[in-house]
XYZ file of C-alpha atoms in Angstrom:
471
model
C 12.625 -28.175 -30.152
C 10.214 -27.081 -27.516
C 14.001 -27.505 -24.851
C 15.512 -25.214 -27.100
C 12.421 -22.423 -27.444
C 12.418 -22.149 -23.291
C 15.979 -21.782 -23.027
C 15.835 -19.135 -25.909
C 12.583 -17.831 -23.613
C 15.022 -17.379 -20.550
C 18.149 -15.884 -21.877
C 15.657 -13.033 -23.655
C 14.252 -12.570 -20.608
C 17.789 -12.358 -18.672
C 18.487 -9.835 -20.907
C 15.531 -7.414 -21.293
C 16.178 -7.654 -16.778
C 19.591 -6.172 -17.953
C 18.396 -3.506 -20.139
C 15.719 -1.925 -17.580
C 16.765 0.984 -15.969
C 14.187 3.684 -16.813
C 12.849 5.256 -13.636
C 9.419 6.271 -12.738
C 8.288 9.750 -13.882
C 6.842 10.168 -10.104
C 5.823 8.208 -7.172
C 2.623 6.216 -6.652
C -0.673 7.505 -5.652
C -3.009 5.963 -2.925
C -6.507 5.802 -3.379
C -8.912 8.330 -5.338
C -11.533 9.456 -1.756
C -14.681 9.053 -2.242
C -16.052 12.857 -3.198
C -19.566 12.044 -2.753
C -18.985 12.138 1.377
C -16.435 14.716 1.542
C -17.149 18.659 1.583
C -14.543 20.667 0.359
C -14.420 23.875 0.938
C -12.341 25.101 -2.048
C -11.984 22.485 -5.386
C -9.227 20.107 -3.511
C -7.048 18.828 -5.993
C -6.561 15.057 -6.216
C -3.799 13.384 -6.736
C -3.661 11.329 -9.738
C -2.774 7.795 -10.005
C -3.723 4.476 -10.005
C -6.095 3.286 -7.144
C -5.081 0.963 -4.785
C -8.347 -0.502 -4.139
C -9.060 -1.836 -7.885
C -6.161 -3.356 -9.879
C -5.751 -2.329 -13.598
C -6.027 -5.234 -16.085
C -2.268 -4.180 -17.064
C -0.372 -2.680 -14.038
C 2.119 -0.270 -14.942
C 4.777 1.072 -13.225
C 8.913 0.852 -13.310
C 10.992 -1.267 -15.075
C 12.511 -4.632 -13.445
C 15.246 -3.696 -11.207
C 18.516 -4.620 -12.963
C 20.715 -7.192 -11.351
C 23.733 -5.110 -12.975
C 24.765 -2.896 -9.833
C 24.660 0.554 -10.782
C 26.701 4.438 -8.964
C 23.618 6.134 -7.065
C 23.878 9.215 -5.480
C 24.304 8.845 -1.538
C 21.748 9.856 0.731
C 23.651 13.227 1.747
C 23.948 13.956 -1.795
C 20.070 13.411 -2.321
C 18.846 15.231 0.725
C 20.528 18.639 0.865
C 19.360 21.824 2.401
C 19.886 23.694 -0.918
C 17.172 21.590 -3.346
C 14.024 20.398 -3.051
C 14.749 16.908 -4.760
C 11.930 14.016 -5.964
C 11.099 11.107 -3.646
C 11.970 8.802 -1.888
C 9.784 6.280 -3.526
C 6.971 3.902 -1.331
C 4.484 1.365 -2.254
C 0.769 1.573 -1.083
C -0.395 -2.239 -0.046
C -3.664 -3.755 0.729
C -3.919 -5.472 3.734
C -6.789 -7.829 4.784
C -6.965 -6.579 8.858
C -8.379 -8.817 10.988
C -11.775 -10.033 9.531
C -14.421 -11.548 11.950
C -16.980 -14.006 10.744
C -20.414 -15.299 12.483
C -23.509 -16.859 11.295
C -25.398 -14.063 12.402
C -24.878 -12.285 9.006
C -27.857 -12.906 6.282
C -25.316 -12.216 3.610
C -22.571 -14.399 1.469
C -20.285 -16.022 2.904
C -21.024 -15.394 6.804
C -18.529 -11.973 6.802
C -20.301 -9.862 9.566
C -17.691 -8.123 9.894
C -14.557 -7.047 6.791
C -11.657 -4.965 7.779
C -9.117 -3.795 5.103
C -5.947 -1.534 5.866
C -3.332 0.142 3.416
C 0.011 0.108 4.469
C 2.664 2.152 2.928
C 6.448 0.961 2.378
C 9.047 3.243 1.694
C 10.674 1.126 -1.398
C 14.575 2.598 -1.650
C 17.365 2.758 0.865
C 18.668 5.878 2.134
C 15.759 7.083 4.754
C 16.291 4.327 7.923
C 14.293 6.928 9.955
C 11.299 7.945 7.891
C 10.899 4.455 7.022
C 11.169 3.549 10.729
C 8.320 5.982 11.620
C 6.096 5.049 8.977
C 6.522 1.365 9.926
C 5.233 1.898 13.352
C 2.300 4.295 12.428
C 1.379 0.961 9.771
C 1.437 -1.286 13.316
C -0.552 1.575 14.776
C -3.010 1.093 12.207
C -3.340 -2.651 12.546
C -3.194 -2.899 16.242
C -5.923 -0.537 16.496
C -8.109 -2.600 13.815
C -7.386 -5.441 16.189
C -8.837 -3.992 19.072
C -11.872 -2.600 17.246
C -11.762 -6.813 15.753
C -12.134 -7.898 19.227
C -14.561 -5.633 20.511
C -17.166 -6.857 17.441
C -16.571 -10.245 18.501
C -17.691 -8.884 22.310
C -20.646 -7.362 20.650
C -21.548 -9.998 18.377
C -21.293 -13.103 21.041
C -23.945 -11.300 23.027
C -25.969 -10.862 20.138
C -28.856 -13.449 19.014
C -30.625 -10.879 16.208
C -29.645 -11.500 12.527
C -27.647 -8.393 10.940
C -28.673 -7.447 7.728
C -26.013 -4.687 7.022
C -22.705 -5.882 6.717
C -20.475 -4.140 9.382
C -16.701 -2.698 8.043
C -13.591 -0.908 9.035
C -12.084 0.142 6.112
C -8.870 1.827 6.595
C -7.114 3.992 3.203
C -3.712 5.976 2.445
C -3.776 9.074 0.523
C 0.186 10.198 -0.336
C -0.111 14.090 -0.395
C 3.650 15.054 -0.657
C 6.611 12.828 -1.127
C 10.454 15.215 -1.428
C 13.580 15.620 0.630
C 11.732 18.538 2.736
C 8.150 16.352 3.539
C 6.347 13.477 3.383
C 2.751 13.733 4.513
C 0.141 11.436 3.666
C -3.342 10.519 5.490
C -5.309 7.850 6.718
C -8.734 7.737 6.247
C -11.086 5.610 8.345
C -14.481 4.552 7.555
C -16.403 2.445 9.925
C -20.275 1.128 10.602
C -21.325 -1.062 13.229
C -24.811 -1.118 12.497
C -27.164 1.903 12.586
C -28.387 4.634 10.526
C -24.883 5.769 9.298
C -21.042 4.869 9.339
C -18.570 6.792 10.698
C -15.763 8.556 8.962
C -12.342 10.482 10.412
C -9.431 11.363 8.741
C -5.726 11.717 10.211
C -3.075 13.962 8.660
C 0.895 12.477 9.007
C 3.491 15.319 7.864
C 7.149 13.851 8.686
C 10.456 15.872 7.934
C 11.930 13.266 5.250
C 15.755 13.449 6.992
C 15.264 12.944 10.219
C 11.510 11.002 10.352
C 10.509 12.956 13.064
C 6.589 14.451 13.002
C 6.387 17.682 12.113
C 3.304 20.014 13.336
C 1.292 22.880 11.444
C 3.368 25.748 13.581
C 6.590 24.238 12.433
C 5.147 24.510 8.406
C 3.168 27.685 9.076
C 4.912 30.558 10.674
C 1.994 32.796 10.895
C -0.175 30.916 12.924
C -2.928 33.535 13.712
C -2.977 34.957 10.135
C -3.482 31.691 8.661
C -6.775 30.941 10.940
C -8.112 34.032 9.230
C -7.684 32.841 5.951
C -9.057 29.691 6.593
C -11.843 31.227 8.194
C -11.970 33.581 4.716
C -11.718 30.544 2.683
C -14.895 29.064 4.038
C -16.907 31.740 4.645
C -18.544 32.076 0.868
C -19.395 27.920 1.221
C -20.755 28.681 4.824
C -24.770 28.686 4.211
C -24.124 25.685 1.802
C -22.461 23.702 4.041
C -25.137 24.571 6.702
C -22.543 25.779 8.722
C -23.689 26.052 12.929
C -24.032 29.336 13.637
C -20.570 29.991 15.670
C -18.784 28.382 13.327
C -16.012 30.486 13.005
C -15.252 30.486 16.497
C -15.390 27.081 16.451
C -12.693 27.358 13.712
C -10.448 29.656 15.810
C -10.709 27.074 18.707
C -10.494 23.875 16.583
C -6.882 25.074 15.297
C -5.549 26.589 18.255
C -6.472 23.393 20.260
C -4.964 21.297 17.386
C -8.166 19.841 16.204
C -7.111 20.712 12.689
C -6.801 18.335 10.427
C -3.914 18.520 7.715
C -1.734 17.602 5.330
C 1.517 19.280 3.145
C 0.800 19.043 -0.152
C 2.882 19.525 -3.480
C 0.805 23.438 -3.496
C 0.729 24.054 0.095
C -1.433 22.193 2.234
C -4.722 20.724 2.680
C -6.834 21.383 5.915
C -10.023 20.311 6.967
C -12.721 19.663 10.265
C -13.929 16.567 10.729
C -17.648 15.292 10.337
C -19.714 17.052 12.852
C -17.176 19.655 14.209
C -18.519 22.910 11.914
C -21.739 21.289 10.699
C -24.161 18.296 11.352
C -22.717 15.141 10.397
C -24.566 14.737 7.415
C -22.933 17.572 6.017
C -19.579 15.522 6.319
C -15.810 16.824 6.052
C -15.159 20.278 5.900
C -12.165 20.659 3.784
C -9.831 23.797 1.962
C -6.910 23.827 -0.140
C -4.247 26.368 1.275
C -2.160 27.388 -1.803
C 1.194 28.470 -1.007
C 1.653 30.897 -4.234
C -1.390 32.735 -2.162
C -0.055 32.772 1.092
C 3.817 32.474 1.047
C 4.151 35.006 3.416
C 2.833 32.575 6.193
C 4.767 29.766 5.211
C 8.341 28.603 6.947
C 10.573 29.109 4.032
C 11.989 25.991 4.410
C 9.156 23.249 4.012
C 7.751 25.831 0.855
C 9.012 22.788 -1.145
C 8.649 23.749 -4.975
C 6.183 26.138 -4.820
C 8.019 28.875 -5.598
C 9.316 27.932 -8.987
C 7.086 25.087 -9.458
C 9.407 22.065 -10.214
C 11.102 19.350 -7.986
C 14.304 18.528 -9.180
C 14.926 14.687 -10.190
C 17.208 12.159 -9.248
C 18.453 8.779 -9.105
C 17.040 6.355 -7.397
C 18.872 5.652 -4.223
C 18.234 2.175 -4.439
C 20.709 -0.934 -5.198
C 20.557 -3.589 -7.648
C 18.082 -6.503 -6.198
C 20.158 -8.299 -4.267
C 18.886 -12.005 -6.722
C 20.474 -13.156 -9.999
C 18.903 -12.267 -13.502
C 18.507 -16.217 -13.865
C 16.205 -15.905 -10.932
C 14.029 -12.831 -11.877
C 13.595 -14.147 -15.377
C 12.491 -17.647 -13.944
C 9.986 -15.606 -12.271
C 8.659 -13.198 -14.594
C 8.269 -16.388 -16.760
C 6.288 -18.313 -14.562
C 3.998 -15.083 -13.495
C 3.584 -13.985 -17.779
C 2.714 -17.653 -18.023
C 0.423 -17.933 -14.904
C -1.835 -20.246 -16.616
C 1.067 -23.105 -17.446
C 0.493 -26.746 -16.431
C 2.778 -28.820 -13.858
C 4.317 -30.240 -17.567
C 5.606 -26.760 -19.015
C 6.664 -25.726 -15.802
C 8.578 -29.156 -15.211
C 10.161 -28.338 -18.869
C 11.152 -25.011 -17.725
C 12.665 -26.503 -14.351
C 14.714 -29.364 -16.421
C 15.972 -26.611 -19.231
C 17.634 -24.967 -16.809
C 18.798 -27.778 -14.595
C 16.777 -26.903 -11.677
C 16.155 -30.117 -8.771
C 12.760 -30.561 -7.698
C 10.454 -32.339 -5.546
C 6.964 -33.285 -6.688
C 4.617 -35.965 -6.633
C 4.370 -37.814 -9.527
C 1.287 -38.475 -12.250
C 1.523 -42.091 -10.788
C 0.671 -41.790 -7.530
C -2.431 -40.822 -8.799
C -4.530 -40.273 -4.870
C -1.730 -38.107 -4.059
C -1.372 -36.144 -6.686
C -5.414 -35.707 -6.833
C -5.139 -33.760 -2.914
C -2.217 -31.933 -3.094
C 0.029 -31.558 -6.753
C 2.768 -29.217 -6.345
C 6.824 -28.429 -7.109
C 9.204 -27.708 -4.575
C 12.695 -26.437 -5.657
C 15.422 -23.835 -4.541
C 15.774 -20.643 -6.757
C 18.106 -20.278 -9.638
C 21.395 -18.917 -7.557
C 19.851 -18.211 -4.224
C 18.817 -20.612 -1.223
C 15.123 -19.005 -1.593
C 12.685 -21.850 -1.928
C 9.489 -21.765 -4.441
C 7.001 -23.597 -3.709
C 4.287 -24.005 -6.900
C 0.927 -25.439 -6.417
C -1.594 -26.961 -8.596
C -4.968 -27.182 -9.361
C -5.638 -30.970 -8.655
C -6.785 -33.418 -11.446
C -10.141 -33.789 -10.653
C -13.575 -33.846 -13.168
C -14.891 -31.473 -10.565
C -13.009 -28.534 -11.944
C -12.288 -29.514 -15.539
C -11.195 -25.919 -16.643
C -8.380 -25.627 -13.973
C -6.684 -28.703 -13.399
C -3.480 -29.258 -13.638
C -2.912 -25.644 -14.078
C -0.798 -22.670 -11.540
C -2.922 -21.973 -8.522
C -0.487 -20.336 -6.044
C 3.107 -19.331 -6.252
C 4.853 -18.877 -2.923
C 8.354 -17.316 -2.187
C 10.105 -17.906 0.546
C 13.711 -15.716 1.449
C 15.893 -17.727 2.961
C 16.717 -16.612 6.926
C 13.813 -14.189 6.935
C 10.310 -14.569 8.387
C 8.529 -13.166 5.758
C 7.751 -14.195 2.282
C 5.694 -13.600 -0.761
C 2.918 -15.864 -2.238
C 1.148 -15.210 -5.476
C -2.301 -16.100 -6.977
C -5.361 -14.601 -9.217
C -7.824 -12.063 -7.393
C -10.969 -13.523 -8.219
C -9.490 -15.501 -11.190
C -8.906 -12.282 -13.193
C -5.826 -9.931 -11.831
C -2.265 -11.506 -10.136
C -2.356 -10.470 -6.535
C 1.239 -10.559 -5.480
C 0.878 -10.891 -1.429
C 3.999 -9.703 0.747
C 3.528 -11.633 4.500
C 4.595 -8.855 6.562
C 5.544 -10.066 10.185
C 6.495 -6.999 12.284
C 2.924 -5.902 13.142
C 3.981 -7.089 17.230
C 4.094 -10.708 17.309
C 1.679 -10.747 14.244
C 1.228 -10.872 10.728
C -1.011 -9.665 7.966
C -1.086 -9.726 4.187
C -0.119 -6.790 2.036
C -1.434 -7.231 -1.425
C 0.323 -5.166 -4.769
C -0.805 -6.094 -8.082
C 2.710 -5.504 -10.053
C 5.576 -7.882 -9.536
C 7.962 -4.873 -9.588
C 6.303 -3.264 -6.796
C 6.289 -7.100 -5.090
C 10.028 -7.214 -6.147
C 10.713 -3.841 -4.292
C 9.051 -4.695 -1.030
C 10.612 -8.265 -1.082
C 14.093 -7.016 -1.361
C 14.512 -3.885 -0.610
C 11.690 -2.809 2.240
C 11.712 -6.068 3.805
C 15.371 -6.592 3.215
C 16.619 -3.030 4.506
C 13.852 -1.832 7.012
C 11.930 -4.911 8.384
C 15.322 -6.932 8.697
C 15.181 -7.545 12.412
C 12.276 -10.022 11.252
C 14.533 -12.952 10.945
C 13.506 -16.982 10.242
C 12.605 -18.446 13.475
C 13.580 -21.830 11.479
């Protein structure tokens, strides 16, 4: 009985992989900024979404891939001249950086020092060259977190005090515009290495979607010296507020024809803004406006207006193919993620239902098993290998043993892989190894299997492909 209810288990599952094929109603947000230290100007909109930084109890998000190959539109048919079309489609990741520990923190766990970095993954195929630029502004972004890394181990092995005040670079993404004219998004960077405040600056990226090549404010904005005015005219009623210094709006006139403006194209126009310190004290933080197209489309290069003028992007199909793994093999592993909390038993059953080979050490070797219990076997279809480790049988942790503690997946000839676990025992962290960051690696952390499914085999796959098995 219980044979036949998993194989009943799988083929429902192979099935409802068949019959997904509804497409997201827009792409993913980054994170929400944090308000309280940012001055705006004008109300800047937000974009809405789910945060990166805190997983939701029940991620949502796109359907399962179907393993049914499907007619997309090609990539000349998606990016036109004539429409402003939806997409393409990216993932926002968590990565870990490169932490730095020392017993010369009074806290938990001897962290002095925590780094965390979002990197962003464009998630269909069509757009080699934006995703090429993107991938080296994410190695930017870690090698830069490496140097800051090693310069707080300088600092810290000449130190003898005890810190009190954990020290951080936290590093965030913030998709502003995503369409076959722009994508522009921003990094935000928030540091403290001890003393009476951290410090905070915020980058603007706006890249022409076709050809991935940067594109700079008097490219978007044709009108270059009337737009400084209306920034200036946007501020001015905030000015005393913001405790503006007194030349402030020369400073504004220099700041943007010296390029010290910071922006963004967004889905209304575009957001611009002076960093901490450059209009006001420091305490008064960001100086930010919203620069609404509908307002000012006589400045604007008719070209990157986007949907502005009529308010709505057209949609499309996803330019993306069928995951390139058998419906046998996503439905094994939707199983054994919905059933996170099996023992080695059920997920043995599962193996021998489906006539799966695998290695393990067995209940009788009772020392081994106790260090290290696990399942090794080879994907349903594929030559990727899944490795499954358990909690070990021990009185120590009564509650856990014998149960899932990691999942990993490894794709055969490629260096990187996928390994999945709980986040603090509550939420699955589905962790992407990505390997191109120069000769090193770092985690990047989604908390959806689709999204994990999309960066697997399709990112990874299409864009990061050079990163072969040295095996």
């Amino acid at each position: 009985m219980k044979k036949l209810v998993y194989i009943i288990l799988i083929l429902a599952m192979v099935l409802s992989f068949a019959a997904c094929g509804k497409e997201e109603d827009s792409p993913k947000k980054g994170k929400d900024r944090d308000t309280d230290k940012t001055v705006t100007g004008t109300p800047t909109a937000e974009p809405t979404g789910e945060p990166t930084g805190e997983p939701t109890p029940e991620p949502t998000g796109e359907a399962t891939p179907t393993p049914t190959p499907t007619e997309n539109p090609k990539p000349t048919e998606i990016l036109n001249d004539d429409e402003v079309y939806v997409g393409p489609f990216y993932v926002i990741a968590e990565g870990n950086g490169n932490d730095y520990y020392s017993d010369l923190y009074t806290g938990p766990d001897m962290q002095v020092f925590r780094s965390e970095i979002d990197y962003l993954y464009i998630t269909e195929t069509g757009f080699d060259a934006l995703a090429a630029t993107i991938r080296a502004q994410n190695n930017e972004a870690f090698q830069r977190n490496k140097e800051m890394c090693n310069q707080v181990a300088d600092i810290l092995a000449l130190t003898t005090e005890k810190i009190e005040d954990q020290w951080f670079d936290l590093n965030s993404i913030m998709v502003w515009r995503s369409d076959s004219r722009l994508f522009s998004y921003d990094r935000e960077d928030v540091s403290y290495l001890g003393g009476a405040s951290s410090y905070k600056y915020r980058t603007g990226y706006t890249i022409d979607t076709k050809t991935g090549e940067p594109v700079d404010l008097a490219t978007v904005i044709t009108d270059i010296k009337g737009f400084t005015e209306d920034v200036i005219e946007l501020i001015e009623p905030f000015a005393d507020d913001l405790n503006v210094w007194d030349n402030w709006e020369v400073k504004v006139r220099e700041g943007i024809a010296n390029g010290e403006l910071g922006w963004v194209a967004t889905d209304e126009g575009l957001q611009v803004w002076f960093d901490n310190g450059y209009l006001a004290p420091y305490t008064t933080g960001e100086v930010c406006v919203r620069y609404d197209a509908k307002d000012h489309l006589d400045r604007f290069n008719k070209k990157y207006l986007g949907a502005y003028v009529d308010g709505v992007k057209m949609g499309r199909t996803r330019n993306t193919p069928s995951i390139p793994r058998s419906g046998a093999y996503l439905a094994l592993l939707a199983n054994l993620t919905d059933h996170f909390m099996m023992d080695r038993d059920d997920v043995i059953d599962i193996l021998e239902d489906l006539g799966i080979a695998y290695e393990g050490v067995d209940y009788d070797e009772t020392e081994a098993y106790e260090a290290d219990p696990f399942l090794k076997f080879y994907a349903p279809d594929s030559e990727d290998k899944i490795i499954i480790d358990f909690w070990p049988d021990s009185d120590e942790i009564p509650n856990v043993r014998r149960l899932i503690r990691t999942i990993d997946v490894y794709v055969s000839g490629y260096e990187f892989f996928m390994f999945i676990n709980r986040d603090n025992g509550r939420y699955l962290t589905y962790t992407i190894v990505d390997c191109s960051f120069d000769g090193s690696r770092d985690g990047a952390d989604v908390y959806n299997l689709n999204d994990a499914l999309d960066l697997l085999f399709t990112t990874m796959m299409t864009y990061y492909s050079d990163v072969v098995s040295k095996n």
